[in-house]
Amino acid sequence: MRTDTKFIQGIKAGLPIALGYFPIAIAFGALAVQAQLSWIEATLMSVIVFAGASQFVGVSMLLAGAGAAQIITTTLFLNMRHLIMSLTVNDQMRHFPQSWKNLLSFGITDETFALLTLGGTGESQGKEWTPYYVAGLMGTAYLGWVSGTAVGGLGASFIPPEITTAMTVGLYGLFIGLLVPPARKFLSYGVIALVSMILNTTLGLFLDSGWAIVLATVLAAGLGIVLVKEEA
Amino acid sequence: MTVLILIIGMAVVTYIPRLLPALFLDRYKFPTWFQKWLKSIPYAALGALIFPGVLLVEKDQPLLGLAGGLAAFILALLNLHVTLVMAGAITMVIILQLYVF
């Protein structure tokens, strides 16, 4: 298939993420301004960090009076789950040129990862990945995140908090919408997801949420070694 | 100035875990059990991302997030497109915010 068609397919696939990101990025931009960042600094953070959870935590810590070293350390641990996700994504990008892999690895978030690995029906599955498809998907999500931050930073004083709560549930809708169809088709995947939820809830009692997610993911996926059949 | 250092520092420690697999993965051909593990990661990761996080959408109202999540679950069972599943969850939460909570 032609390059530009793949790129447009990627953009289409990324649209739900961009729509989900936009209002949350607005909330982030507004919060960052509250924490005494200028809207330009808030937008710069979205441009070069591009990690929602880390950015929210970073700015919240700033509000609570934490120092740069503490925030950066927390960010590193919070992002360890992306190491696992990147492992899965890069396993599917083995055939890409190295420079593409370096660039596209920057765009791995919980949501782009979810859509790349579980989204679509065959269209986006492993063997058909091309650099332009992945770039279109990630680029769309990225634009939604960055533009939302700028809007939120500039319009900080106009946004009612109820709206952002309602929008946050949208990203959970995305996760659930992506997880349910394959989990229904292959019961073992549903079992793995369920076990992961239980593990995460239990581990969350003892660990901070970042580590609980990493551990629950690593352990529950281990079940797949026994449960998953070759062809599934 | 401190803010700029903070932002750059956060950018570096966010990119490193994303980049490492891109740099080193090529050298290995994974055994079957490891491939099965990798294949299971998306399901395990989504499970962990969804629960209990969905309960914290509104910190003092876990039922609100739960209701949004259940709406999404039901719509997803009907095989609707993810955009509609998202819209359904959002609508549910807005209605509950307006009339119940």
Coordinates of C-alpha atoms in Angstrom, one line a residue:
Chain A
M1 CA 0.0 0.0 0.0
R2 CA 1.2 3.5 -0.8
T3 CA 3.0 5.5 1.9
D4 CA 0.5 8.4 2.0
T5 CA -2.5 6.0 2.4
K6 CA -0.8 4.4 5.3
F7 CA -0.1 7.8 6.9
I8 CA -3.8 8.8 6.5
Q9 CA -4.9 5.4 8.0
G10 CA -2.6 6.1 10.9
I11 CA -4.1 9.6 11.4
K12 CA -7.6 8.1 11.4
A13 CA -6.6 5.5 13.9
G14 CA -5.1 8.1 16.2
L15 CA -8.1 10.4 16.2
P16 CA -9.9 8.9 19.2
I17 CA -6.7 9.4 21.2
A18 CA -6.4 13.0 20.1
L19 CA -10.0 13.6 21.0
G20 CA -9.4 12.0 24.4
Y21 CA -6.2 13.9 25.0
F22 CA -7.4 17.3 24.1
P23 CA -9.6 18.1 27.1
I24 CA -7.2 16.4 29.5
A25 CA -4.3 18.5 28.1
I26 CA -6.4 21.6 28.6
A27 CA -6.7 20.5 32.3
F28 CA -3.0 20.0 32.4
G29 CA -2.2 23.4 30.9
A30 CA -4.5 25.1 33.4
L31 CA -2.9 23.2 36.4
A32 CA 0.6 24.0 35.2
V33 CA -0.3 27.7 35.1
Q34 CA -1.6 27.4 38.7
A35 CA 1.8 25.9 39.6
Q36 CA 3.4 29.2 38.3
L37 CA 4.6 27.9 34.9
S38 CA 4.0 30.2 32.0
W39 CA 1.8 28.8 29.2
I40 CA 4.9 28.5 27.1
E41 CA 6.7 26.4 29.7
A42 CA 3.6 24.2 30.1
T43 CA 3.5 23.7 26.3
L44 CA 7.2 23.1 26.1
M45 CA 6.8 20.3 28.7
S46 CA 4.1 18.7 26.6
V47 CA 6.3 19.1 23.4
I48 CA 9.4 17.4 24.9
V49 CA 8.0 15.1 27.6
F50 CA 4.7 13.9 26.0
A51 CA 3.6 11.8 29.0
G52 CA 0.4 12.7 30.6
A53 CA 0.7 10.9 34.0
S54 CA 4.2 12.2 34.5
Q55 CA 3.4 15.7 33.6
F56 CA 0.4 15.8 36.0
V57 CA 2.4 14.3 38.8
G58 CA 5.3 16.6 38.1
V59 CA 3.2 19.7 38.2
S60 CA 1.3 18.5 41.3
M61 CA 4.6 17.9 43.1
L62 CA 5.7 21.4 42.1
L63 CA 2.5 22.8 43.6
A64 CA 3.3 20.8 46.8
G65 CA 6.7 22.4 46.9
A66 CA 8.9 19.5 45.7
G67 CA 12.3 20.1 44.1
A68 CA 13.5 19.3 40.6
A69 CA 15.5 16.3 41.6
Q70 CA 12.6 14.7 43.5
I71 CA 10.3 15.3 40.6
I72 CA 12.7 13.9 38.0
T73 CA 13.3 10.8 40.0
T74 CA 9.6 10.2 40.5
T75 CA 9.1 10.7 36.7
L76 CA 11.7 8.1 35.9
F77 CA 10.0 5.4 38.1
L78 CA 6.6 6.4 36.8
N79 CA 7.8 5.8 33.3
M80 CA 9.2 2.3 33.9
R81 CA 6.0 0.8 32.4
H82 CA 6.9 2.5 29.1
L83 CA 10.0 0.3 29.1
I84 CA 7.8 -2.8 29.0
M85 CA 5.4 -1.3 26.4
S86 CA 8.3 -0.1 24.3
L87 CA 9.6 -3.7 24.3
T88 CA 6.3 -4.9 22.8
V89 CA 6.1 -2.1 20.3
N90 CA 9.7 -2.3 19.2
D91 CA 9.3 -6.1 18.8
Q92 CA 6.8 -5.2 16.0
M93 CA 9.0 -2.5 14.6
R94 CA 12.0 -4.7 14.1
H95 CA 11.9 -4.2 10.3
F96 CA 11.8 -0.4 10.6
P97 CA 15.0 1.7 9.9
Q98 CA 16.8 2.5 13.1
S99 CA 16.2 6.3 12.9
W100 CA 12.4 5.6 12.6
K101 CA 12.5 3.4 15.6
N102 CA 14.4 6.1 17.6
L103 CA 11.8 8.7 16.7
L104 CA 8.7 6.6 17.1
S105 CA 9.8 5.3 20.5
F106 CA 9.3 8.8 21.7
G107 CA 5.6 8.6 20.9
I108 CA 4.9 5.5 23.1
T109 CA 2.2 6.4 25.7
D110 CA -0.3 4.2 27.4
E111 CA -2.9 5.2 24.8
T112 CA -0.8 4.9 21.6
F113 CA 0.5 1.6 22.9
A114 CA -3.0 0.4 23.5
L115 CA -4.3 1.4 20.1
L116 CA -1.2 0.1 18.2
T117 CA -1.3 -3.3 19.9
L118 CA -5.0 -3.9 20.2
G119 CA -6.7 -1.4 17.9
G120 CA -8.2 -2.1 14.6
T121 CA -9.1 -5.5 13.2
G122 CA -6.1 -6.7 11.3
E123 CA -5.5 -3.3 9.8
S124 CA -3.1 -2.3 12.5
Q125 CA -1.9 -5.8 13.5
G126 CA 1.8 -6.5 13.7
K127 CA 2.8 -7.6 10.3
E128 CA 1.2 -4.6 8.6
W129 CA 2.8 -1.9 10.7
T130 CA 4.7 0.6 8.6
P131 CA 6.7 3.7 9.8
Y132 CA 4.1 6.0 8.3
Y133 CA 1.1 4.3 9.9
V134 CA 2.7 4.5 13.3
A135 CA 3.8 8.0 12.7
G136 CA 0.4 9.1 11.6
L137 CA -1.2 7.5 14.7
M138 CA 1.3 9.0 17.2
G139 CA 1.5 12.3 15.4
T140 CA -2.2 12.8 15.7
A141 CA -2.2 12.0 19.4
Y142 CA 0.8 14.3 19.9
L143 CA -0.9 17.2 18.3
G144 CA -4.0 16.7 20.4
W145 CA -1.9 16.7 23.6
V146 CA 0.3 19.7 22.7
S147 CA -2.4 21.9 21.3
G148 CA -4.7 21.1 24.3
T149 CA -1.9 22.2 26.7
A150 CA -1.5 25.5 24.9
V151 CA -5.3 26.1 25.0
G152 CA -5.4 25.2 28.7
G153 CA -2.4 27.3 29.6
L154 CA -3.9 30.4 27.9
G155 CA -7.4 29.9 29.0
A156 CA -6.6 28.7 32.5
S157 CA -9.2 30.8 34.3
F158 CA -12.2 29.9 32.2
I159 CA -12.4 26.1 32.7
P160 CA -14.9 24.5 35.1
P161 CA -13.4 21.4 36.9
E162 CA -16.5 19.2 36.3
I163 CA -15.8 19.1 32.6
T164 CA -12.3 17.6 33.1
T165 CA -13.6 14.8 35.3
A166 CA -16.1 13.8 32.7
M167 CA -13.4 13.9 30.0
T168 CA -10.9 11.8 32.1
V169 CA -13.3 8.9 32.0
G170 CA -13.1 9.1 28.2
L171 CA -9.6 7.7 28.2
Y172 CA -10.8 4.8 30.4
G173 CA -13.5 4.3 27.8
L174 CA -10.8 4.0 25.2
F175 CA -8.9 1.4 27.2
I176 CA -12.1 -0.6 27.9
G177 CA -13.2 -0.3 24.3
L178 CA -9.9 -1.7 23.1
L179 CA -9.6 -4.4 25.6
V180 CA -13.1 -6.0 25.5
P181 CA -13.3 -7.3 21.9
P182 CA -10.1 -9.3 21.9
A183 CA -10.7 -10.5 25.5
R184 CA -14.0 -11.8 24.3
K185 CA -12.5 -13.6 21.4
F186 CA -9.7 -15.2 23.3
L187 CA -10.7 -16.0 26.8
S188 CA -7.1 -16.3 28.0
Y189 CA -6.5 -12.6 27.3
G190 CA -9.6 -11.7 29.4
V191 CA -8.3 -13.8 32.2
I192 CA -4.9 -12.1 32.0
A193 CA -6.5 -8.7 32.1
L194 CA -8.6 -9.6 35.1
V195 CA -5.7 -11.1 37.0
S196 CA -3.8 -8.0 36.3
M197 CA -6.6 -5.8 37.7
I198 CA -6.6 -7.9 40.9
L199 CA -2.8 -7.9 41.2
N200 CA -2.7 -4.1 40.6
T201 CA -5.3 -3.4 43.3
T202 CA -3.6 -5.7 45.8
L203 CA -0.1 -4.3 45.1
G204 CA -1.4 -0.8 45.2
L205 CA -2.0 -1.3 48.9
F206 CA 1.8 -1.6 49.5
L207 CA 3.4 0.2 46.6
D208 CA 2.9 3.5 44.9
S209 CA 0.7 3.2 41.8
G210 CA 3.5 3.5 39.2
W211 CA 5.3 0.4 40.6
A212 CA 2.0 -1.5 41.2
I213 CA 1.1 -1.1 37.5
V214 CA 4.6 -2.2 36.3
L215 CA 4.6 -5.3 38.6
A216 CA 1.0 -6.3 37.9
T217 CA 1.7 -6.1 34.1
V218 CA 4.9 -8.1 34.2
L219 CA 3.4 -10.8 36.5
A220 CA -0.1 -11.1 34.9
A221 CA 1.5 -11.3 31.4
G222 CA 3.5 -14.2 32.7
L223 CA 0.3 -16.2 32.8
G224 CA 0.3 -15.9 29.0
I225 CA 3.3 -18.2 28.9
V226 CA 1.0 -21.0 30.0
L227 CA -2.4 -19.8 28.6
V228 CA -1.6 -18.4 25.2
K229 CA -1.7 -20.7 22.2
E230 CA 0.7 -20.1 19.3
E231 CA -1.9 -18.9 16.9
A232 CA -3.8 -16.6 19.2
Chain B
M1 CA 15.6 28.7 34.8
T2 CA 15.0 26.0 37.3
V3 CA 11.7 25.3 35.5
L4 CA 13.6 24.8 32.3
I5 CA 16.0 22.4 33.9
L6 CA 13.1 20.5 35.4
I7 CA 11.4 20.2 32.1
I8 CA 14.5 19.0 30.3
G9 CA 15.3 16.5 33.1
M10 CA 11.7 15.1 32.9
A11 CA 12.1 14.9 29.1
V12 CA 15.3 12.9 29.4
V13 CA 14.1 10.4 32.0
T14 CA 10.8 9.9 30.0
Y15 CA 12.6 9.2 26.7
I16 CA 15.2 6.8 28.0
P17 CA 12.8 3.9 29.0
R18 CA 11.0 4.4 25.7
L19 CA 14.2 4.4 23.7
L20 CA 16.2 1.5 25.2
P21 CA 14.3 -1.3 23.5
A22 CA 14.7 0.4 20.2
L23 CA 18.4 0.4 20.6
F24 CA 19.0 -3.2 21.9
L25 CA 16.1 -5.3 20.7
D26 CA 17.6 -6.2 17.3
R27 CA 20.4 -8.3 18.8
Y28 CA 18.0 -10.8 20.2
K29 CA 15.7 -13.5 18.8
F30 CA 13.3 -14.3 21.6
P31 CA 12.4 -17.8 22.7
T32 CA 8.8 -18.8 22.3
W33 CA 7.9 -18.4 26.0
F34 CA 9.2 -14.9 25.9
Q35 CA 7.2 -14.1 22.7
K36 CA 4.0 -15.3 24.5
W37 CA 4.8 -13.1 27.4
L38 CA 5.3 -10.1 25.1
K39 CA 2.0 -10.9 23.4
S40 CA 0.2 -10.9 26.7
I41 CA 1.6 -7.5 27.8
P42 CA -1.1 -5.3 26.2
Y43 CA -3.9 -7.2 28.0
A44 CA -2.1 -7.2 31.3
A45 CA -1.1 -3.5 30.9
L46 CA -4.7 -2.4 30.0
G47 CA -6.1 -4.4 32.9
A48 CA -3.7 -2.6 35.3
L49 CA -4.3 0.8 33.7
I50 CA -8.1 0.4 34.0
F51 CA -8.5 -0.9 37.5
P52 CA -8.5 0.6 40.1
G53 CA -7.6 3.9 38.2
V54 CA -11.1 4.2 36.9
L55 CA -12.4 4.6 40.4
L56 CA -10.3 7.7 40.9
V57 CA -11.7 9.7 38.0
E58 CA -13.4 11.8 40.8
K59 CA -11.4 11.1 43.9
D60 CA -14.2 11.3 46.4
Q61 CA -16.8 9.5 44.2
P62 CA -15.5 6.1 43.2
L63 CA -19.0 5.1 42.1
L64 CA -18.9 7.9 39.4
G65 CA -15.9 6.4 37.7
L66 CA -17.2 2.9 38.2
A67 CA -20.5 3.8 36.4
G68 CA -18.6 5.4 33.5
G69 CA -16.4 2.3 33.3
L70 CA -19.5 0.0 33.3
A71 CA -21.1 2.1 30.6
A72 CA -18.0 1.7 28.5
F73 CA -17.9 -2.1 29.2
I74 CA -21.5 -2.6 28.1
L75 CA -21.0 -0.5 24.9
A76 CA -17.8 -2.4 24.1
L77 CA -19.7 -5.7 24.5
L78 CA -22.0 -4.5 21.8
N79 CA -18.9 -4.2 19.5
L80 CA -19.2 -0.4 19.1
H81 CA -16.3 1.6 17.7
V82 CA -14.0 2.9 20.5
T83 CA -15.0 6.5 19.8
L84 CA -18.6 5.7 20.7
V85 CA -17.5 3.7 23.7
M86 CA -15.6 6.8 24.9
A87 CA -18.5 9.1 24.2
G88 CA -20.8 6.7 26.1
A89 CA -18.6 6.7 29.2
I90 CA -18.4 10.5 29.1
T91 CA -22.1 11.0 28.7
M92 CA -22.8 8.6 31.6
V93 CA -20.5 10.6 33.9
I94 CA -22.0 14.0 32.8
I95 CA -25.5 12.8 33.4
L96 CA -24.6 11.4 36.8
Q97 CA -22.8 14.6 37.7
L98 CA -25.9 16.7 36.7
Y99 CA -28.6 14.6 38.4
V100 CA -27.1 12.3 41.0
F101 CA -23.8 13.3 42.6

